[in-house]
Coordinates of C-alpha atoms in Angstrom, one line a residue:
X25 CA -31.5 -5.7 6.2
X26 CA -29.6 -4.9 3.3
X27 CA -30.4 -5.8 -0.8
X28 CA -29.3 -9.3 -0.2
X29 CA -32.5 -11.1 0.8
X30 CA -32.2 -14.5 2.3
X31 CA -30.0 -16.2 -0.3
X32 CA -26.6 -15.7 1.3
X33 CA -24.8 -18.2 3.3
X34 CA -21.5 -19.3 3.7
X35 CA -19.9 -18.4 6.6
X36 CA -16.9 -19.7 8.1
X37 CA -13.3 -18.8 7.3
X38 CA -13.7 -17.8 3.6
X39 CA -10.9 -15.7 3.1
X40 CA -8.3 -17.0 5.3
X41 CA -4.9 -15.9 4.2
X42 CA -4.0 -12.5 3.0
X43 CA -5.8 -11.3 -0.7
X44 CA -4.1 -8.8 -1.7
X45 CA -4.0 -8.5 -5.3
X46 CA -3.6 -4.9 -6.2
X47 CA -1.9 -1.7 -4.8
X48 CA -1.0 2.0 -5.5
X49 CA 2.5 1.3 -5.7
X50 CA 1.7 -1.8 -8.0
X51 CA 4.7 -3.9 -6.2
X52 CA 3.7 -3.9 -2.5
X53 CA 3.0 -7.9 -2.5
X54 CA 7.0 -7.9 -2.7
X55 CA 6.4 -6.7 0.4
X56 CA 5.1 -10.1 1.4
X57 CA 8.0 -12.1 1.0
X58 CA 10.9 -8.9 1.8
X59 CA 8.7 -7.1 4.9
X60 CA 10.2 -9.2 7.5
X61 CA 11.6 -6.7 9.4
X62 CA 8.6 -4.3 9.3
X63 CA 6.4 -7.2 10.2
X64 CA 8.5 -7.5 13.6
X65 CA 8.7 -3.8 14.0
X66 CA 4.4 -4.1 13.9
X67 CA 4.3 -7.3 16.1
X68 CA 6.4 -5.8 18.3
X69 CA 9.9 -7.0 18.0
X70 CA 13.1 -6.0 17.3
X71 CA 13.8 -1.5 17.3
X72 CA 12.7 -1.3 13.8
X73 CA 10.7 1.3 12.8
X74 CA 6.8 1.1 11.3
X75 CA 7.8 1.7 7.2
X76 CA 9.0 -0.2 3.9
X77 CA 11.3 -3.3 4.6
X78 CA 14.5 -4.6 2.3
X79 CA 15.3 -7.9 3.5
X80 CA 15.2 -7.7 7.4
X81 CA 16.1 -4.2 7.3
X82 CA 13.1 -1.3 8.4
X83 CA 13.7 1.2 6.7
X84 CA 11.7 4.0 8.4
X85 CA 12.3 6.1 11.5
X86 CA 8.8 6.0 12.8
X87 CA 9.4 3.9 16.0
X88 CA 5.3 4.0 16.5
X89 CA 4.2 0.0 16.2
X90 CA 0.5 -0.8 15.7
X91 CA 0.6 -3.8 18.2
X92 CA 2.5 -4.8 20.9
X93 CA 3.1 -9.1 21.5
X94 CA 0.7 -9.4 23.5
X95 CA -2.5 -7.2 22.3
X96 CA -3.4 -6.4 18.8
X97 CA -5.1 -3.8 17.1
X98 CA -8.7 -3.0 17.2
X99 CA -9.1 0.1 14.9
X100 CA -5.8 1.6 13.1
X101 CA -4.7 3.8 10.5
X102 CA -1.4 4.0 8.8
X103 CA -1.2 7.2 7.1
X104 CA 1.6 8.8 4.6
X105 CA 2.4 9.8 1.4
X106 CA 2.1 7.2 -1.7
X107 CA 5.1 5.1 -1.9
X108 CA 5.9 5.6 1.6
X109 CA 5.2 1.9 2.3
X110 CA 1.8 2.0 4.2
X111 CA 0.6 -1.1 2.4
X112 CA 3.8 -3.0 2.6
X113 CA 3.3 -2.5 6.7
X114 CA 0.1 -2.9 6.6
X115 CA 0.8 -6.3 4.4
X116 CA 3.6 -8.0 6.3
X117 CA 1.7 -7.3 9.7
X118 CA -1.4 -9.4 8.3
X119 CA 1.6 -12.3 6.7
X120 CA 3.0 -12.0 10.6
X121 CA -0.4 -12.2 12.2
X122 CA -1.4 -14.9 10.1
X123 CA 1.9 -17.2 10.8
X124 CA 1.2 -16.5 14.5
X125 CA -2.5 -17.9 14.2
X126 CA -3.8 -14.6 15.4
X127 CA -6.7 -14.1 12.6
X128 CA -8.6 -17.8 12.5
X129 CA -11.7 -15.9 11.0
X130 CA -9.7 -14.8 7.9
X131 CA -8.0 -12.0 6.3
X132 CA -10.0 -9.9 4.2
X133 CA -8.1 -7.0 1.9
X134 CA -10.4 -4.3 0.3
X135 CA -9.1 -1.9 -2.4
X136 CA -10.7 1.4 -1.3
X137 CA -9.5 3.9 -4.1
X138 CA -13.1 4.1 -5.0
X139 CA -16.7 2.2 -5.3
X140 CA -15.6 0.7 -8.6
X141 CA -12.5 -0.8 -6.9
X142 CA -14.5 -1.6 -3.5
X143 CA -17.3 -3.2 -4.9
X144 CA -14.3 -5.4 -7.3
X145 CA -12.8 -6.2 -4.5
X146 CA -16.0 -7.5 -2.0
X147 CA -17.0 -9.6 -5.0
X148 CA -13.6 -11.0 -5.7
X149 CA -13.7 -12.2 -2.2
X150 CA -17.6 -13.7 -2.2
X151 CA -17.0 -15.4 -5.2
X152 CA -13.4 -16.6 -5.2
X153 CA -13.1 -17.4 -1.3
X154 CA -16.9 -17.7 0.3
X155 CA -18.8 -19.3 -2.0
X156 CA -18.4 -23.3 -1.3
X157 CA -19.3 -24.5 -4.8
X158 CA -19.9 -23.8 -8.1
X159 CA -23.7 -23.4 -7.7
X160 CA -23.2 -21.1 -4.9
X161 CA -21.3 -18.8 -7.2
X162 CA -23.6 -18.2 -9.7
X163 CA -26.2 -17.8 -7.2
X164 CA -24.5 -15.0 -5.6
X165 CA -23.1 -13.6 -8.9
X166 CA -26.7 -13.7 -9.6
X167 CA -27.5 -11.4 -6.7
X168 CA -24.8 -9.2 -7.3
X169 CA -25.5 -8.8 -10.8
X170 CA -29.1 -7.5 -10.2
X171 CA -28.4 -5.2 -7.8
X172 CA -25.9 -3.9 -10.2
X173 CA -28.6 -3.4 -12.2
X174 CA -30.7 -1.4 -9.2
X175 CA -27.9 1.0 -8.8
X176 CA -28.7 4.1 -10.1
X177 CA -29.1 8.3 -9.0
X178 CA -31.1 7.0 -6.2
X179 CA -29.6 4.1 -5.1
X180 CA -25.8 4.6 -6.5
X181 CA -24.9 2.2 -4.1
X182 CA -26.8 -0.9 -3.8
X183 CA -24.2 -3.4 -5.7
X184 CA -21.7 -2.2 -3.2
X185 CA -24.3 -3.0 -0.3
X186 CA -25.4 -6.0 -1.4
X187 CA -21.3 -7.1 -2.4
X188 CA -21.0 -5.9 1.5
X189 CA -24.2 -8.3 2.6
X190 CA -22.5 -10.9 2.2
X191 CA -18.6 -10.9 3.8
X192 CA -20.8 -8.7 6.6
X193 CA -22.3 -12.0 7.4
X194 CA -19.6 -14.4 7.0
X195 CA -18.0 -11.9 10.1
X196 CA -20.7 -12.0 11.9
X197 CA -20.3 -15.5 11.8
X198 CA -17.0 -15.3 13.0
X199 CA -17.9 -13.2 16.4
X200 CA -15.5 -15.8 18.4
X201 CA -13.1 -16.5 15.7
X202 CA -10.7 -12.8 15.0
X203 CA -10.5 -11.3 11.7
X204 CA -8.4 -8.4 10.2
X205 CA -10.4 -6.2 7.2
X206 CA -7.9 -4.0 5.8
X207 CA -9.2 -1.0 4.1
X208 CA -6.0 -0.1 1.5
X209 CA -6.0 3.5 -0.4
X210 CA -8.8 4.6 1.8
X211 CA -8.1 8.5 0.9
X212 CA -11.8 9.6 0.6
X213 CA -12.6 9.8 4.2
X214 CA -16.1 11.6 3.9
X215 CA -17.2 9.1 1.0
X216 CA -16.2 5.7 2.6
X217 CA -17.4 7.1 6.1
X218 CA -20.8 7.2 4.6
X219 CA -21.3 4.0 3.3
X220 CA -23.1 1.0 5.2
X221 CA -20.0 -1.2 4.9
X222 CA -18.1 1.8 7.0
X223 CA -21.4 2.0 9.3
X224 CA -21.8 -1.8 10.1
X225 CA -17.8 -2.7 10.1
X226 CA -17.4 -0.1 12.8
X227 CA -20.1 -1.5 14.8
X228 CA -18.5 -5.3 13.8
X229 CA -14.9 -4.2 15.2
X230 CA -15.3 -5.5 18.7
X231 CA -15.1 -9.1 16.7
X232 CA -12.2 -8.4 15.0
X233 CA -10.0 -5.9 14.4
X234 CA -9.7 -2.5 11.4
X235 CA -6.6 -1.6 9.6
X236 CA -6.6 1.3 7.0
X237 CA -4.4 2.6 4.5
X238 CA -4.6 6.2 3.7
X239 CA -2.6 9.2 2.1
X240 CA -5.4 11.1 3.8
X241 CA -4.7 12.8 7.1
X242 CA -8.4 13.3 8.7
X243 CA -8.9 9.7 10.0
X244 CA -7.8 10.3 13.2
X245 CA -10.1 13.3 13.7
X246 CA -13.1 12.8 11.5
X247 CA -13.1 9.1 13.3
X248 CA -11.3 8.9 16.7
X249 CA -9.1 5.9 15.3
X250 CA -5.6 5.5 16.3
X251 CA -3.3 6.9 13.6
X252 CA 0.3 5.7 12.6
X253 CA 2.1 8.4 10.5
X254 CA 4.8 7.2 8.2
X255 CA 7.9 9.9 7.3
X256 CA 10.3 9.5 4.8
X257 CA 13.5 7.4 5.8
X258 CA 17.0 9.4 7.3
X259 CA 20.1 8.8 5.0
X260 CA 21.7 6.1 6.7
X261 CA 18.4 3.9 6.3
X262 CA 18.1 5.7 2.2
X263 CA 21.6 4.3 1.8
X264 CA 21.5 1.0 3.2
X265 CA 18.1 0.4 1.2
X266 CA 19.5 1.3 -1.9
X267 CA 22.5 -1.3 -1.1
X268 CA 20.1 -4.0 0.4
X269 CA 17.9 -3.6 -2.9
X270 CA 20.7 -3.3 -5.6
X271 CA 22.9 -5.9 -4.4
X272 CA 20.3 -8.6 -2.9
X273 CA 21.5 -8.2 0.6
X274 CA 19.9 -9.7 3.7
X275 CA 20.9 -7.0 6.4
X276 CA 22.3 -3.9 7.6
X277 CA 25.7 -5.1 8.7
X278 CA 26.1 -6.2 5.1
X279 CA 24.7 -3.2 3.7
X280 CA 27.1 -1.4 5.6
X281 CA 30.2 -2.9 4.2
X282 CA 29.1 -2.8 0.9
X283 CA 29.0 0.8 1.6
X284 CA 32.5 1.6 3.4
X285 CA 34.0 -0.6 0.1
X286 CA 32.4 2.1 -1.9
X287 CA 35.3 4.8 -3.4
X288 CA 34.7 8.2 -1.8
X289 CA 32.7 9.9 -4.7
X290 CA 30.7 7.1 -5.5
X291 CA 29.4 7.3 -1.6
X292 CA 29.1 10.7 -2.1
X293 CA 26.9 10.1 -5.6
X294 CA 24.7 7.4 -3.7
X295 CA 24.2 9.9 -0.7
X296 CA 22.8 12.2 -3.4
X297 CA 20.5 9.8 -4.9
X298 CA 19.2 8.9 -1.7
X299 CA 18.6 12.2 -0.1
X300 CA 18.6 15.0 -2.6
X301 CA 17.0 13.4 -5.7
X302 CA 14.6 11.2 -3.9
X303 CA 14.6 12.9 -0.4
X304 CA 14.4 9.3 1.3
X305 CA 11.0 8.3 -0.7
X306 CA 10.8 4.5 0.0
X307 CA 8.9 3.2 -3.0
X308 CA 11.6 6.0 -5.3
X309 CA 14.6 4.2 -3.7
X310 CA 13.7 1.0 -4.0
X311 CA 12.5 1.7 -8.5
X312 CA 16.0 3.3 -8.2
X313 CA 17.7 0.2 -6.5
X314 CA 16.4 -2.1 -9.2
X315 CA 17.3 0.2 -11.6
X316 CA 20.7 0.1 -10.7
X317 CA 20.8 -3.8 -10.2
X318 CA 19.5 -4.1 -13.7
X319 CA 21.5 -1.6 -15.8
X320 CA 25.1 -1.8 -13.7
X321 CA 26.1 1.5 -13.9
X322 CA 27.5 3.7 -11.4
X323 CA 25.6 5.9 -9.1
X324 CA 27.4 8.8 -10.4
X325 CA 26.5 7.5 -14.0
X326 CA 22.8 7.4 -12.5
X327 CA 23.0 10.8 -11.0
X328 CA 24.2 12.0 -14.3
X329 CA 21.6 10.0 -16.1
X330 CA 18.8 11.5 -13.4
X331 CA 19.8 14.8 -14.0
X332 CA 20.2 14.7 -18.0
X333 CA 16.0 13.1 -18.2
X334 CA 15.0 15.4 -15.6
X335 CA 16.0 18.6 -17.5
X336 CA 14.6 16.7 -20.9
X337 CA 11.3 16.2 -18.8
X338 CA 11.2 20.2 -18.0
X339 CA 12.0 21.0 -21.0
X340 CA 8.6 18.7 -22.8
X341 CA 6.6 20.9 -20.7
X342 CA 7.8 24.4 -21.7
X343 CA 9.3 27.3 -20.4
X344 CA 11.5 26.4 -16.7
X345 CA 10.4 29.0 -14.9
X346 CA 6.6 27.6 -15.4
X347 CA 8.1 23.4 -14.3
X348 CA 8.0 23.9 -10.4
X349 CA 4.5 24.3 -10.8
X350 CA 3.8 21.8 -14.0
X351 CA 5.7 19.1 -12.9
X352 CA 7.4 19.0 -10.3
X353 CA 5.0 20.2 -8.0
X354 CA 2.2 18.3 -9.3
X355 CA 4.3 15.0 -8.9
X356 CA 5.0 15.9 -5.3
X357 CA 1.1 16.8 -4.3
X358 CA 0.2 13.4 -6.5
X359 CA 2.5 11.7 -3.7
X360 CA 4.1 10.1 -6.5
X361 CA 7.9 10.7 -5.6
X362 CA 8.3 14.2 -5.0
X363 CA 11.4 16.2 -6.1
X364 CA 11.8 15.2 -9.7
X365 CA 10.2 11.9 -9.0
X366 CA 8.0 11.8 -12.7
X367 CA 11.9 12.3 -14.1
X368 CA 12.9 8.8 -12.3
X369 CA 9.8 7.0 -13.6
X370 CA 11.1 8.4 -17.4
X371 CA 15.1 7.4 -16.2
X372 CA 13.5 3.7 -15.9
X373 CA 10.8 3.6 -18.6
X374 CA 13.9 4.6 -20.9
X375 CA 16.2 1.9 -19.3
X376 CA 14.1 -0.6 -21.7
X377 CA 15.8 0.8 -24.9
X378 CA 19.1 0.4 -23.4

């Protein structure tokens, strides 16, 4: 009923496993192998909260989980600011779901930033894990190609549709056997509400189950879907993932004596770190973390260091009084740190000449 004609097969479990090759905070799939904690949190287990992991440690104090151990999700959206660690959830629920055999049908990741990067992904996934042989590929490739070709004013859409034609069907195939889509960086909610993928996965969700990622807040009311809304992490939880990501540690407890060995004012430099300069931004504390592992200096050297680019950052863009609004501001509405965040992106771009 779409562009695809009658040349698509290939159902089955194509796509089984987690894809997941791209993200807005470009080191989520570290997620994959550190998220253990969050992955219980989501699951159900343990009294961790629904954000970023550092080794078995949540580090978010959101207690909201988006499945209990016995029941799943249907429809969900994790919601928050960029960095916060909705990917990273959303990743180490479908690595936990997957180890507990909960998704035979397969685990299908779209990249939703926009159609460019949806219609990338959907034919990533046809090619590279539906199609059964080489023929098939260029077959379908074929398809996609000349629909790409269609697209136009009147039809902007028809590679998507037809990239859509054919995972649609390999879930459709799947009615008995669950699958998990997640939708990552799905921020345009009137855009991606529109199109027929939205349209026909909505009516496909009773045979599987819907997770989105979104900085965007409307989901919940422009769709009905249960909504998850990430904070930023409290200072204990800043602190210990700073510790946990500097020093390679595998839990609080350890985190925690790394911290009491810590002399009075360097406690006192990591609190500000942690809470003033990055105000508990997960994906800020853990570029800080590795920026400490890698350079060795002292948190009240990195304070110092913070401080010193983030006046030089002001300063490139003119008179102070104007920054707020320039830079600062800007960084914080781009949900790119917040508080001087572009200044810790410069601290670590300029650790390289160091």
């Amino acid at each position: 009923d779409d562009d695809g004609g009658g040349g698509g097969g290939g159902g089955g479990g194509g796509g089984a496993g987690v894809d997941d090759d791209n993200d807005e905070d470009n080191d989520e799939d570290a997620a994959i192998d550190t998220g253990a904690g969050a992955a219980a949190a989501v699951a159900g287990g343990g009294d961790g909260g629904a954000g970023r992991a550092t080794g078995t440690t949540t580090t978010n104090n959101n207690n909201t989980t988006l499945a209990s151990t016995t029941a799943v999700i249907t429809q969900s959206c994790v919601m928050g600011l960029g960095g916060i660690g909705k990917t990273a959830l959303a990743v180490a629920y479908a690595w936990d779901a997957v180890d507990r055999g909960l998704y035979p049908g397969g685990v299908f990741t779209l990249h939703c930033d926009n159609r460019s990067a949806l219609t990338a992904s959907l034919r990533s996934i046809v090619l590279d894990k539906l199609a059964v042989d080489a023929e098939q590929q260029r077959q379908w490739q074929g398809m996609m190609d000349d629909a790409a070709e269609e697209a136009g004013e009147d039809n902007p859409e028809a590679e998507l549709d037809q990239c859509w034609w054919f995972l649609r069907r390999t879930l459709e195939a799947n009615c008995d056997r669950p699958w998990l889509l997640l939708l990552d960086n799905a921020d345009n909610v009137q855009w991606l509400t529109r199109t027929k993928l939205w349209q026909q996965v909505h009516e496909l969700a009773g045979r599987g189950h819907v997770l989105v990622t979104s900085r965007a807040q409307q989901w919940e009311s422009e769709t009905g879907m249960h909504a998850i809304s990430l904070d930023v992490v409290d200072a204990a939880a800043a602190q210990r993932m700073v510790l946990c990501y500097q020093y390679q540690l595998e839990d609080n407890a350890q985190a925690d004596e790394k911290l009491a060995s810590l002399p009075a004012e360097e406690r006192e430099a990591l609190d500000q770190i942690a809470v003033k300069l990055l105000r508990g931004l997960p994906l800020a504390l853990e570029q800080a973390a590795m920026f400490l592992h890698r350079v060795q200096c002292s948190y009240g050297e990195y304070v110092r260091r913070f401080r010193e680019e983030d006046a030089k950052l002001l300063a490139m863009f003119g008179d102070e009084k104007y920054a707020p609004t320039t830079v600062k501001q800007t960084v914080e509405e781009d949900d790119d740190g917040g508080g001087g965040g572009g200044a810790v992106s410069y601290t670590h771009l300029r650790a390289h000449e160091t």
